Amino acid sequence: MALRWLLATVGVAHATPWQPVAGTGRSGFGGASHRSLVQDFGVESRLGSPWGLAFHEANQRLLIADSLNNVIRSLDFETGLLETVAGTGEDGFADGGAASALFNLPTGLALDAPNDVLYVADMRNHRVRAVSLSPGRYYQAEENRSSGGFTFDTVRLHGSKAELLCAVSAESSPLMQGSAYCDGSTGSGYAEFVLSFEDRIDFNVEATAGAGTYELRFRYADRYSEVRSPTQRRLRLRVNGVVVTHHLDFRPSSRGAGSRSRYAWRSISTALSAGTNLVQLQVTGNWGPRIDLLYVLPPVPSVVTVAGSGAFGLPSPDDLVVPQTASSTSFAAPQGLALDQTSQLLYIADSENGRVRRLDLGAGTIRTIAGGAINDELTDGVAADSGKLFRPRGLALDTSRGFLYVSDSHHRKVRRIDLGSAPLSGGTITTLSGSGFDVADFEQRLLDPAGVLLDTTANFLYVADTGHGRLRFVNADPNLACPSEVGPPATLQFCGSQSISQVDCLALGCCFDTVCTSPPNFDGRMTPGFAPEDVLTKVEGMEQTPPISFVSGGTERCCFPNIRVMSTLDVLEAPQGLALDSTNRLLYVSQANSHRVVRIHLDQGRCTVAGNDDVC
């Protein structure tokens, strides 16, 4: 019963595997730069080794650290459009307006959604930055069509045909299909607008950031053969009844005679008043362009540094004792971030310094809370700030229990720091999963783990097992014990590499053994536990050299105290960052080597009858 419930809850047997939502699989910038080359569909835009992800539930956007492109991107789930919200694409360092700010390999992200602030680990600048988010708003033209008193009305597919061709579903939408969806529509159907004299489109536009200068982006398309004269490319723009220009020119969007319709954007900046503004586009001649979308951007947001002087190196030795001034501290390639939004505490994986540090955003101070040991001790149960971390990369925070999870990448472990006083003494560190040794079964081995993410609904911790090309998950319940109903206890053997006796192993808690293995792995292997070395040689259908292998043969089992069995959720090449849409149960994963972001449905296969495990 318990096993089937676990498989159904996690959705490891999902019928549809991962699906790309951003990136073409080829490295590059493509798509969009900030405010000069406007946004394009995410699935048709190139990325450059994306790393950190953050999901903004209220705005239904996925924020992406496009690392090699040195920019922060935003993917809008409703329209499927990807835009750059900060950075120019050039590497360097500069604070200020997001359109001119410079980054140098941005990696980890942490979102303060209530305050619309995104924190960015700027790895090669050895700083942590804050981006004030100021998302634009989309207005569909087909919902705002007007006529200037003439009978020339909207030319548009409608009724059952529109429902058939343009209905949005989980698998058919601008997000998933890009311009292949409904001929590139981001709304509910096709539309041709402002074709005749004095035809117009009216938009009721909200000044979301108060009075100021906003950028209006009009998206349009036409066919080359329909362009007959320059006068057909001009529209009149009015805002609140006042003419902004009589000559808003639209260059042909098609590339040549007979070519398919292509989308282009026409941008203009103008002042908007606080509240609702009436924006009108009106035909001044005949045969204007087909406009289907208006995107309104508020005034340019800012980028500021919240921690780091830019110097590479260790912080002051006092950083282990008392908080230091954040603006003058040193970092060494910071990567993962985790935010306690209520307390305004930002946790930072100071990777090359082997530390986790806590930044008090209100006080502007920082100190080390884990790592800092000179030796290579991996003792569990000791004070975290006296323990050893080796290149920590990803962080995940459990605010309800006071736990911080860390991917200790070079040690090939996932560690847990107890930030509170219970059940261990405050600030202790233990190993949650990952043996760190090649003698262990595949379920206990990690290779260069990166992003970690806590799913509080299912109580699972997801781990991007980058080197193995796997998405792993482990039960994060602190009270978990080996399930007695699975079978009789196996004979536990002495594990010399760990120097842990059988008695100590049993006393320390749930041990690693076949009896503690809950779900099997859906990665081509028939059974959990030990397996031949040649069982798994492919990742995403491609041969791996050398192959990913397992410990072979034998009846002995090594005992690893307090280490939990991991299972494979999916097979992906070099997964990095993770983000969760908990409402829709969608997991987003960045793939640095494949230059894309994909999503996985976590709940496909969930039991259909609540409380009845037999219906799974």
Coordinates of C-alpha atoms in Angstrom, one line a residue:
M1 CA 0.0 0.0 0.0
A2 CA 2.6 2.5 1.1
L3 CA 4.8 1.8 -1.9
R4 CA 2.0 2.3 -4.4
W5 CA 0.9 5.5 -2.7
L6 CA 4.5 6.9 -2.9
L7 CA 4.8 6.1 -6.6
A8 CA 1.5 7.7 -7.3
T9 CA 2.1 10.8 -5.2
V10 CA 5.5 11.5 -6.8
G11 CA 4.4 10.7 -10.3
V12 CA 7.6 8.8 -11.2
A13 CA 5.7 6.8 -13.8
H14 CA 4.4 9.8 -15.6
A15 CA 3.2 9.0 -19.2
T16 CA 4.6 12.2 -20.6
P17 CA 8.2 13.0 -19.7
W18 CA 9.8 16.4 -19.6
Q19 CA 8.7 19.1 -22.0
P20 CA 10.8 22.1 -23.1
V21 CA 9.4 25.5 -22.2
A22 CA 12.4 27.8 -23.0
G23 CA 15.5 27.3 -25.2
T24 CA 16.0 25.6 -28.5
G25 CA 18.8 23.3 -27.4
R26 CA 21.4 25.5 -29.1
S27 CA 23.6 28.0 -27.3
G28 CA 23.1 31.6 -28.1
F29 CA 21.2 34.7 -27.2
G30 CA 18.4 34.8 -29.8
G31 CA 15.0 36.0 -29.0
A32 CA 15.4 39.2 -27.1
S33 CA 17.5 41.8 -25.4
H34 CA 16.3 44.4 -23.0
R35 CA 14.0 46.9 -24.7
S36 CA 15.9 47.1 -27.9
L37 CA 15.1 43.7 -29.4
V38 CA 11.8 42.8 -27.8
Q39 CA 10.6 39.4 -26.6
D40 CA 10.0 36.2 -28.6
F41 CA 8.5 32.9 -27.8
G42 CA 10.5 31.0 -25.2
V43 CA 10.6 27.7 -27.1
E44 CA 12.0 29.5 -30.1
S45 CA 14.6 31.6 -28.3
R46 CA 18.2 30.5 -27.5
L47 CA 19.7 30.4 -24.0
G48 CA 23.3 30.1 -22.9
S49 CA 23.7 27.5 -20.1
P50 CA 20.8 28.5 -17.9
W51 CA 21.3 27.9 -14.2
G52 CA 19.1 29.3 -11.4
L53 CA 15.3 29.4 -11.6
A54 CA 12.6 31.1 -9.6
F55 CA 8.8 30.8 -10.1
H56 CA 6.7 33.9 -9.5
E57 CA 3.2 32.4 -8.8
A58 CA 1.3 35.7 -8.6
N59 CA 2.6 36.8 -12.0
Q60 CA 2.8 33.3 -13.6
R61 CA 6.3 33.9 -14.7
L62 CA 9.5 31.8 -14.6
L63 CA 12.7 33.8 -13.9
I64 CA 15.8 32.3 -15.4
A65 CA 19.5 33.1 -14.8
D66 CA 20.8 32.9 -18.4
S67 CA 24.3 32.4 -17.2
L68 CA 26.6 32.5 -20.3
N69 CA 24.5 35.4 -21.7
N70 CA 24.9 37.3 -18.5
V71 CA 21.2 38.3 -18.3
I72 CA 18.1 37.5 -16.3
R73 CA 15.2 36.4 -18.4
S74 CA 11.4 36.2 -17.7
L75 CA 9.1 33.6 -19.3
D76 CA 5.4 34.5 -19.3
F77 CA 3.3 31.4 -19.0
E78 CA 0.1 32.9 -20.5
T79 CA 1.7 34.2 -23.7
G80 CA 4.8 32.0 -23.9
L81 CA 6.9 35.1 -24.5
L82 CA 10.5 35.3 -23.1
E83 CA 12.1 38.7 -22.4
T84 CA 15.2 40.0 -20.8
V85 CA 14.5 41.9 -17.5
A86 CA 18.1 42.8 -16.5
G87 CA 21.5 42.8 -18.2
T88 CA 22.8 43.7 -21.6
G89 CA 24.3 40.4 -22.6
E90 CA 27.9 41.8 -22.0
D91 CA 29.9 40.6 -19.1
G92 CA 31.1 43.1 -16.5
F93 CA 29.8 44.8 -13.4
A94 CA 27.5 47.8 -13.2
D95 CA 24.6 48.6 -10.9
G96 CA 21.8 51.0 -11.9
G97 CA 19.0 50.7 -14.4
A98 CA 18.2 47.1 -15.4
A99 CA 18.6 48.0 -19.1
S100 CA 22.3 49.0 -18.6
A101 CA 23.3 46.8 -15.6
L102 CA 26.1 44.2 -16.2
F103 CA 26.4 40.7 -14.8
N104 CA 29.2 38.1 -15.0
L105 CA 27.8 34.6 -14.9
P106 CA 24.7 34.9 -12.8
T107 CA 23.8 31.6 -11.2
G108 CA 21.5 31.1 -8.2
L109 CA 18.2 33.0 -7.8
A110 CA 16.0 33.6 -4.8
L111 CA 12.6 35.4 -5.2
D112 CA 11.0 37.8 -2.7
A113 CA 7.6 37.7 -4.4
P114 CA 5.6 40.0 -2.0
N115 CA 8.2 42.7 -2.6
D116 CA 8.9 41.9 -6.2
V117 CA 12.6 41.6 -5.6
L118 CA 14.9 39.0 -7.2
Y119 CA 18.2 38.1 -5.6
V120 CA 21.0 37.0 -8.0
A121 CA 24.3 35.3 -7.2
D122 CA 26.6 37.1 -9.5
M123 CA 29.3 34.4 -9.6
R124 CA 32.3 35.9 -11.3
N125 CA 31.6 39.3 -9.8
H126 CA 31.7 37.7 -6.4
R127 CA 28.6 39.6 -5.3
V128 CA 25.0 39.1 -4.6
R129 CA 22.7 41.5 -6.4
A130 CA 19.0 42.5 -6.1
V131 CA 16.8 43.2 -9.1
S132 CA 13.6 45.2 -8.6
L133 CA 11.1 43.4 -10.7
S134 CA 8.6 45.5 -12.6
P135 CA 6.8 43.1 -15.0
G136 CA 4.8 44.4 -17.9
R137 CA 1.2 43.7 -18.7
Y138 CA -0.2 42.2 -21.8
Y139 CA -3.4 43.4 -23.6
Q140 CA -4.9 41.3 -26.3
A141 CA -6.1 43.3 -29.2
E142 CA -8.9 40.9 -30.1
E143 CA -10.6 41.9 -26.8
N144 CA -10.4 45.6 -27.5
R145 CA -11.4 45.9 -31.1
S146 CA -13.4 49.1 -32.1
S147 CA -14.8 50.5 -35.3
G148 CA -14.8 54.2 -36.2
G149 CA -18.5 54.2 -37.1
F150 CA -18.0 52.2 -40.3
T151 CA -19.2 48.7 -41.1
F152 CA -15.7 47.4 -41.6
D153 CA -15.5 45.2 -38.5
T154 CA -13.2 42.6 -37.2
V155 CA -12.0 39.9 -39.7
R156 CA -11.5 37.0 -37.4
L157 CA -12.1 33.3 -37.1
H158 CA -14.6 32.5 -34.5
G159 CA -17.1 29.9 -33.3
S160 CA -16.3 26.2 -33.4
K161 CA -13.3 26.6 -35.7
A162 CA -11.6 29.0 -33.4
E163 CA -12.3 26.7 -30.5
L164 CA -10.7 23.8 -32.4
L165 CA -7.7 25.7 -33.6
C166 CA -7.0 28.0 -30.7
A167 CA -8.3 26.5 -27.5
V168 CA -5.7 26.5 -24.8
S169 CA -4.9 23.2 -23.0
A170 CA -2.1 21.8 -21.0
E171 CA -0.3 20.6 -24.2
S172 CA -1.6 23.2 -26.6
S173 CA -0.7 26.8 -25.7
P174 CA 1.7 29.6 -26.8
L175 CA 4.0 28.5 -23.9
M176 CA 4.4 24.9 -25.3
Q177 CA 4.1 25.5 -29.0
G178 CA 5.3 29.0 -29.7
S179 CA 4.3 30.3 -33.1
A180 CA 3.0 26.9 -34.1
Y181 CA 0.1 27.6 -31.8
C182 CA -2.8 29.3 -33.6
D183 CA -0.4 30.9 -36.1
G184 CA 1.5 32.6 -33.3
S185 CA -1.6 33.9 -31.4
T186 CA -1.1 34.7 -27.7
G187 CA -4.8 35.1 -27.2
S188 CA -7.9 33.0 -28.1
G189 CA -7.8 33.2 -31.9
Y190 CA -6.7 34.8 -35.1
A191 CA -7.3 38.5 -35.6
E192 CA -6.9 41.1 -38.4
F193 CA -7.4 44.7 -37.2
V194 CA -7.4 48.3 -38.4
L195 CA -7.7 47.5 -42.0
S196 CA -9.8 50.5 -43.1
F197 CA -9.9 54.3 -42.7
E198 CA -10.6 55.3 -39.0
D199 CA -10.7 51.7 -37.8
R200 CA -9.1 51.6 -34.4
I201 CA -8.2 49.5 -31.4
D202 CA -8.8 50.9 -27.9
F203 CA -6.8 49.6 -24.9
N204 CA -7.6 50.4 -21.3
V205 CA -4.1 50.4 -19.9
E206 CA -3.3 50.5 -16.2
A207 CA -0.3 52.5 -15.0
T208 CA 0.9 49.8 -12.6
A209 CA 3.8 51.8 -11.2
G210 CA 1.9 55.2 -11.0
A211 CA 2.4 58.1 -13.3
G212 CA 5.6 58.0 -15.4
T213 CA 7.1 57.1 -18.8
Y214 CA 6.1 53.7 -20.0
E215 CA 7.1 51.7 -23.0
L216 CA 4.3 50.5 -25.3
R217 CA 5.2 47.5 -27.5
F218 CA 2.8 46.7 -30.3
R219 CA 3.1 43.2 -31.8
Y220 CA 2.0 43.0 -35.5
A221 CA 2.3 40.8 -38.6
D222 CA 1.6 41.2 -42.3
R223 CA 2.4 39.6 -45.6
Y224 CA 4.9 41.2 -47.9
S225 CA 2.5 41.2 -50.9
E226 CA 0.0 43.3 -48.9
V227 CA 2.4 46.2 -48.4
R228 CA 1.7 48.7 -51.2
S229 CA 2.8 52.1 -49.9
P230 CA 4.5 53.7 -46.9
T231 CA 1.1 55.3 -45.9
Q232 CA -0.1 51.8 -45.2
R233 CA 2.5 51.4 -42.5
R234 CA 1.4 54.4 -40.4
L235 CA -1.1 54.6 -37.6
R236 CA -2.1 57.4 -35.3
L237 CA -1.4 57.0 -31.6
R238 CA -3.6 58.7 -29.0
V239 CA -3.2 58.5 -25.2
N240 CA -6.2 59.8 -23.2
G241 CA -7.5 61.7 -26.2
V242 CA -4.2 63.5 -26.9
V243 CA -2.3 62.6 -30.1
V244 CA 1.2 61.3 -29.4
T245 CA 2.0 60.9 -33.1
H246 CA 0.2 60.8 -36.4
H247 CA 3.1 58.7 -37.9
L248 CA 3.7 55.6 -35.9
D249 CA 5.4 53.7 -38.7
F250 CA 5.4 49.9 -38.8
R251 CA 8.1 48.3 -41.0
P252 CA 7.1 45.2 -43.0
S253 CA 7.4 42.1 -40.8
S254 CA 7.8 39.6 -43.6
R255 CA 11.2 39.1 -45.2
G256 CA 10.3 38.9 -48.8
A257 CA 7.6 38.2 -51.4
G258 CA 5.7 35.0 -50.7
S259 CA 7.1 34.5 -47.2
R260 CA 5.0 33.4 -44.3
S261 CA 3.6 36.0 -41.9
R262 CA 6.2 36.9 -39.2
Y263 CA 5.7 38.8 -36.0
A264 CA 7.5 42.1 -35.3
W265 CA 7.3 44.7 -32.6
R266 CA 6.9 48.5 -32.7
S267 CA 8.0 50.2 -29.5
I268 CA 7.4 53.8 -28.4
S269 CA 7.8 55.4 -25.0
T270 CA 5.1 57.8 -23.7
A271 CA 3.8 59.3 -20.5
L272 CA 0.9 57.6 -18.7
S273 CA -1.2 59.1 -15.9
A274 CA -1.9 57.3 -12.6
G275 CA -4.8 54.9 -12.9
T276 CA -6.4 53.8 -16.2
N277 CA -5.3 55.3 -19.5
L278 CA -7.0 55.0 -22.9
V279 CA -4.5 54.1 -25.6
Q280 CA -5.8 54.2 -29.2
L281 CA -4.4 53.1 -32.5
Q282 CA -6.2 54.5 -35.5
V283 CA -5.9 53.9 -39.3
T284 CA -5.0 57.1 -41.2
G285 CA -5.0 55.6 -44.6
N286 CA -5.9 52.0 -45.7
W287 CA -4.6 48.5 -45.0
G288 CA -2.7 49.0 -41.8
P289 CA -0.8 46.1 -40.2
R290 CA -2.4 43.4 -38.2
I291 CA -1.9 44.1 -34.5
D292 CA -2.7 41.4 -32.0
L293 CA -1.0 42.4 -28.8
L294 CA 0.1 45.4 -26.7
Y295 CA 2.7 44.9 -24.0
V296 CA 3.1 47.8 -21.6
L297 CA 6.3 48.1 -19.6
P298 CA 6.6 50.4 -16.5
P299 CA 9.6 52.6 -15.8
V300 CA 13.0 50.8 -15.9
P301 CA 13.7 48.9 -12.6
S302 CA 17.0 49.0 -10.8
V303 CA 19.8 46.6 -9.9
V304 CA 21.8 47.1 -6.7
T305 CA 24.5 45.1 -4.9
V306 CA 23.4 43.8 -1.5
A307 CA 26.6 41.9 -0.5
G308 CA 30.1 41.6 -1.7
S309 CA 32.9 44.1 -2.5
G310 CA 33.9 42.2 -5.7
A311 CA 37.1 40.9 -4.1
F312 CA 37.7 37.2 -4.5
G313 CA 38.8 35.4 -1.4
L314 CA 38.0 34.4 2.2
P315 CA 36.0 36.8 4.4
S316 CA 37.4 38.1 7.7
P317 CA 38.2 35.4 10.3
D318 CA 35.7 37.3 12.6
D319 CA 33.0 36.2 10.1
L320 CA 32.7 33.0 12.0
V321 CA 32.1 34.8 15.3
V322 CA 30.2 38.0 14.7
P323 CA 28.3 39.5 11.8
Q324 CA 30.3 41.6 9.3
T325 CA 29.4 44.5 7.0
A326 CA 27.9 42.8 3.9
S327 CA 29.0 45.5 1.4
S328 CA 32.7 45.0 2.3
T329 CA 32.9 41.3 2.6
S330 CA 34.6 38.9 0.2
F331 CA 33.1 36.0 -1.7
A332 CA 34.5 33.2 -3.9
A333 CA 32.1 32.4 -6.7
P334 CA 28.7 32.4 -4.9
Q335 CA 26.1 30.1 -6.4
G336 CA 23.0 28.9 -4.6
L337 CA 20.6 31.2 -2.7
A338 CA 17.7 30.6 -0.4
L339 CA 15.4 33.3 1.2
D340 CA 13.6 33.4 4.5
Q341 CA 11.1 36.0 3.3
T342 CA 9.5 36.6 6.7
S343 CA 12.8 37.2 8.5
Q344 CA 14.4 38.8 5.5
L345 CA 17.4 36.5 5.8
L346 CA 19.2 35.4 2.6
Y347 CA 21.3 32.2 2.7
I348 CA 24.3 32.2 0.3
A349 CA 26.3 29.2 -0.9
D350 CA 29.8 30.8 -1.0
S351 CA 31.0 27.9 -3.2
E352 CA 34.8 28.2 -3.5
N353 CA 35.1 29.3 0.1
G354 CA 33.3 26.1 1.2
R355 CA 30.8 28.0 3.3
V356 CA 27.1 28.9 3.7
R357 CA 26.6 32.4 4.8
R358 CA 23.6 34.3 6.1
L359 CA 22.8 37.8 5.0
D360 CA 20.6 40.0 7.2
L361 CA 19.0 42.1 4.5
G362 CA 17.6 44.6 7.0
A363 CA 20.8 45.1 9.0
G364 CA 23.1 44.8 6.0
T365 CA 25.3 42.3 7.9
I366 CA 26.6 38.8 7.0
R367 CA 28.2 35.9 8.8
T368 CA 29.2 32.2 8.2
I369 CA 26.8 29.6 9.6
A370 CA 28.2 26.5 8.0
G371 CA 31.6 25.4 6.7
G372 CA 34.9 27.1 7.5
A373 CA 36.7 24.0 8.8
I374 CA 40.3 23.7 7.6
N375 CA 40.4 19.9 7.7
D376 CA 38.3 17.6 5.6
E377 CA 36.2 16.1 8.4
L378 CA 32.7 15.1 7.4
T379 CA 31.5 14.4 11.0
D380 CA 27.8 14.6 11.4
G381 CA 26.1 16.1 14.5
V382 CA 28.7 18.8 15.0
A383 CA 28.2 22.5 15.0
A384 CA 27.7 23.5 11.3
D385 CA 30.2 26.4 11.5
S386 CA 33.0 24.0 12.5
G387 CA 32.1 21.4 9.9
K388 CA 33.5 21.1 6.4
L389 CA 31.8 21.8 3.2
F390 CA 33.5 21.4 -0.2
R391 CA 32.0 23.5 -3.0
P392 CA 28.4 23.9 -1.8
R393 CA 26.2 24.8 -4.8
G394 CA 22.4 24.6 -4.1
L395 CA 20.3 25.6 -1.1
A396 CA 16.7 24.9 -0.1
L397 CA 15.1 26.2 3.0
D398 CA 12.4 24.6 5.2
T399 CA 11.2 27.5 7.2
S400 CA 8.6 25.6 9.1
R401 CA 11.1 23.1 10.6
G402 CA 14.1 25.4 10.6
F403 CA 16.2 23.2 8.2
L404 CA 18.6 24.4 5.4
Y405 CA 19.5 21.8 2.8
V406 CA 22.8 22.1 1.0
S407 CA 24.2 20.3 -2.0
D408 CA 27.8 19.6 -0.9
S409 CA 28.9 19.0 -4.5
H410 CA 32.5 17.9 -4.2
H411 CA 31.7 15.6 -1.2
R412 CA 28.8 14.2 -3.3
K413 CA 26.3 14.6 -0.5
V414 CA 23.2 16.5 0.5
R415 CA 23.6 18.0 4.0
R416 CA 21.0 19.3 6.4
I417 CA 21.7 22.2 8.8
D418 CA 19.5 22.5 11.8
L419 CA 19.0 26.3 12.2
G420 CA 16.9 25.9 15.3
S421 CA 17.3 24.2 18.7
A422 CA 15.4 21.0 18.1
P423 CA 15.8 18.1 17.7
L424 CA 19.5 18.6 17.7
S425 CA 21.5 21.4 19.3
G426 CA 21.2 24.6 17.3
G427 CA 23.3 24.9 14.2
T428 CA 24.3 21.3 13.8
I429 CA 25.0 19.6 10.4
T430 CA 24.1 16.1 9.3
T431 CA 24.1 14.2 6.0
L432 CA 20.6 13.5 4.6
S433 CA 21.6 11.5 1.5
G434 CA 24.6 10.7 -0.7
S435 CA 27.3 8.4 0.6
G436 CA 30.2 10.2 -1.0
F437 CA 31.8 6.8 -1.8
D438 CA 31.8 4.7 -4.9
V439 CA 31.2 1.5 -2.8
A440 CA 27.6 2.4 -2.4
D441 CA 24.6 1.5 -4.5
F442 CA 23.5 3.9 -7.2
E443 CA 20.6 5.0 -5.0
Q444 CA 23.1 6.4 -2.5
R445 CA 25.6 8.0 -5.0
L446 CA 25.6 11.5 -6.2
L447 CA 28.0 13.2 -8.7
D448 CA 28.4 17.0 -8.6
P449 CA 24.9 17.7 -7.3
A450 CA 23.7 21.2 -8.0
G451 CA 20.2 22.5 -7.3
V452 CA 18.0 21.3 -4.4
L453 CA 14.3 22.0 -3.9
L454 CA 11.9 21.2 -1.1
D455 CA 8.4 20.2 -2.0
T456 CA 6.5 20.8 1.2
T457 CA 3.3 19.2 -0.3
A458 CA 4.8 15.8 -0.8
N459 CA 7.6 16.3 1.8
F460 CA 10.3 15.4 -0.8
L461 CA 13.6 17.0 -1.5
Y462 CA 14.5 17.1 -5.2
V463 CA 18.1 17.0 -6.1
A464 CA 19.7 17.8 -9.5
D465 CA 22.3 15.0 -9.8
T466 CA 24.2 16.8 -12.5
G467 CA 27.0 14.4 -13.0
H468 CA 24.7 11.3 -13.2
G469 CA 22.2 13.1 -15.5
R470 CA 19.4 12.4 -13.0
L471 CA 16.6 14.1 -11.1
R472 CA 16.6 12.4 -7.7
F473 CA 14.2 12.7 -4.8
V474 CA 14.4 11.7 -1.2
N475 CA 11.8 11.7 1.6
A476 CA 12.7 14.8 3.8
D477 CA 10.5 13.9 6.8
P478 CA 12.8 14.3 9.8
N479 CA 10.8 11.5 11.6
L480 CA 11.2 8.9 8.9
A481 CA 12.1 5.4 9.9
C482 CA 12.8 2.3 7.9
P483 CA 9.3 0.8 7.0
S484 CA 9.0 -2.4 8.9
E485 CA 6.3 -3.8 6.6
V486 CA 8.6 -4.0 3.6
G487 CA 10.4 -7.2 4.8
P488 CA 12.6 -8.6 7.5
P489 CA 15.8 -6.7 8.3
A490 CA 18.8 -7.7 6.3
T491 CA 22.1 -8.7 7.7
L492 CA 24.1 -5.5 8.1
Q493 CA 27.8 -5.9 7.4
F494 CA 30.7 -3.8 8.6
C495 CA 31.5 -1.0 6.1
G496 CA 35.2 -0.4 6.3
S497 CA 35.3 2.8 4.3
Q498 CA 32.9 4.4 6.7
S499 CA 34.4 2.9 9.9
I500 CA 30.9 2.5 11.3
S501 CA 30.0 -0.7 13.2
Q502 CA 26.7 -2.5 12.8
V503 CA 25.7 -1.6 16.3
D504 CA 26.4 2.1 15.8
C505 CA 24.6 2.0 12.4
L506 CA 21.4 0.6 13.9
A507 CA 21.5 3.1 16.8
L508 CA 21.9 6.1 14.5
G509 CA 18.8 5.6 12.5
C510 CA 17.6 4.6 9.1
C511 CA 20.4 2.8 7.4
F512 CA 20.9 2.1 3.7
D513 CA 19.9 -1.4 2.6
T514 CA 17.5 -3.0 0.3
V515 CA 14.9 -3.3 3.0
C516 CA 14.9 0.5 3.3
T517 CA 14.5 1.1 -0.4
S518 CA 10.9 2.3 -1.1
P519 CA 10.3 3.0 -4.8
P520 CA 12.3 1.2 -7.5
N521 CA 14.0 3.4 -10.1
F522 CA 12.4 4.0 -13.5
D523 CA 15.7 4.5 -15.3
G524 CA 16.0 1.2 -17.1
R525 CA 17.0 -0.9 -14.1
M526 CA 14.9 -3.8 -13.1
T527 CA 15.4 -3.9 -9.4
P528 CA 16.8 -1.6 -6.7
G529 CA 20.0 -2.3 -4.9
F530 CA 23.1 -3.8 -6.5
A531 CA 23.1 -4.3 -10.3
P532 CA 25.6 -5.1 -13.1
E533 CA 27.8 -2.3 -14.3
D534 CA 26.4 -2.3 -17.9
V535 CA 22.7 -1.8 -16.9
L536 CA 22.6 1.9 -17.5
T537 CA 24.7 3.4 -20.3
K538 CA 22.3 6.0 -21.8
V539 CA 21.2 9.5 -20.9
E540 CA 18.3 10.9 -23.0
G541 CA 18.9 8.1 -25.5
M542 CA 22.6 9.0 -26.0
E543 CA 25.5 6.7 -25.1
Q544 CA 27.7 7.9 -22.2
T545 CA 31.4 7.5 -22.2
P546 CA 32.4 6.2 -19.7
P547 CA 29.0 4.7 -19.0
I548 CA 27.2 5.4 -15.7
S549 CA 27.7 2.2 -13.8
F550 CA 26.8 0.6 -10.5
V551 CA 28.5 -1.5 -7.9
S552 CA 28.3 -5.1 -9.1
G553 CA 27.6 -8.4 -7.5
G554 CA 28.0 -9.4 -3.9
T555 CA 25.6 -10.0 -1.0
E556 CA 27.1 -7.6 1.5
R557 CA 25.4 -4.3 2.3
C558 CA 27.2 -1.2 3.6
C559 CA 25.5 0.7 6.4
F560 CA 25.4 4.5 6.2
P561 CA 23.9 6.1 9.3
N562 CA 21.2 8.8 8.8
I563 CA 21.5 8.5 5.1
R564 CA 18.3 8.0 3.1
V565 CA 17.7 6.2 -0.1
M566 CA 17.2 8.3 -3.2
S567 CA 15.1 7.4 -6.2
T568 CA 15.2 8.7 -9.8
L569 CA 12.3 10.9 -11.0
D570 CA 13.6 11.4 -14.5
V571 CA 16.6 11.2 -16.7
L572 CA 18.0 14.5 -18.0
E573 CA 21.4 15.6 -19.2
A574 CA 23.2 17.8 -16.7
P575 CA 20.2 19.2 -14.6
Q576 CA 21.1 22.4 -12.7
G577 CA 18.5 24.7 -11.2
L578 CA 15.0 23.7 -10.0
A579 CA 11.8 25.6 -9.4
L580 CA 8.3 24.4 -8.4
D581 CA 4.8 25.5 -9.3
S582 CA 3.2 23.9 -6.3
T583 CA -0.4 24.8 -7.3
N584 CA -0.2 23.0 -10.7
R585 CA 2.4 20.4 -9.5
L586 CA 5.0 21.3 -12.2
L587 CA 8.7 21.0 -11.6
Y588 CA 11.0 23.3 -13.8
V589 CA 14.5 22.2 -14.5
S590 CA 17.4 24.1 -16.2
Q591 CA 19.8 22.1 -18.3
A592 CA 23.1 24.0 -18.7
N593 CA 24.6 21.7 -21.4
S594 CA 21.4 21.5 -23.4
H595 CA 20.7 25.3 -23.1
R596 CA 17.1 24.9 -22.2
V597 CA 14.5 24.8 -19.4
V598 CA 12.1 21.9 -19.2
R599 CA 9.1 21.0 -17.1
I600 CA 7.9 17.8 -15.5
H601 CA 4.4 16.9 -14.3
L602 CA 4.8 15.6 -10.8
D603 CA 1.2 14.3 -10.3
Q604 CA 0.7 12.3 -13.4
G605 CA -0.3 8.9 -12.0
R606 CA -1.7 10.2 -8.7
C607 CA -4.4 8.0 -7.2
T608 CA -7.9 9.0 -8.5
V609 CA -9.8 8.0 -5.4
A610 CA -8.8 9.9 -2.3
G611 CA -7.6 7.6 0.5
N612 CA -7.8 4.4 -1.6
D613 CA -4.4 3.1 -2.4
D614 CA -5.8 0.2 -4.4
V615 CA -7.0 2.6 -7.2
C616 CA -3.5 3.8 -8.0

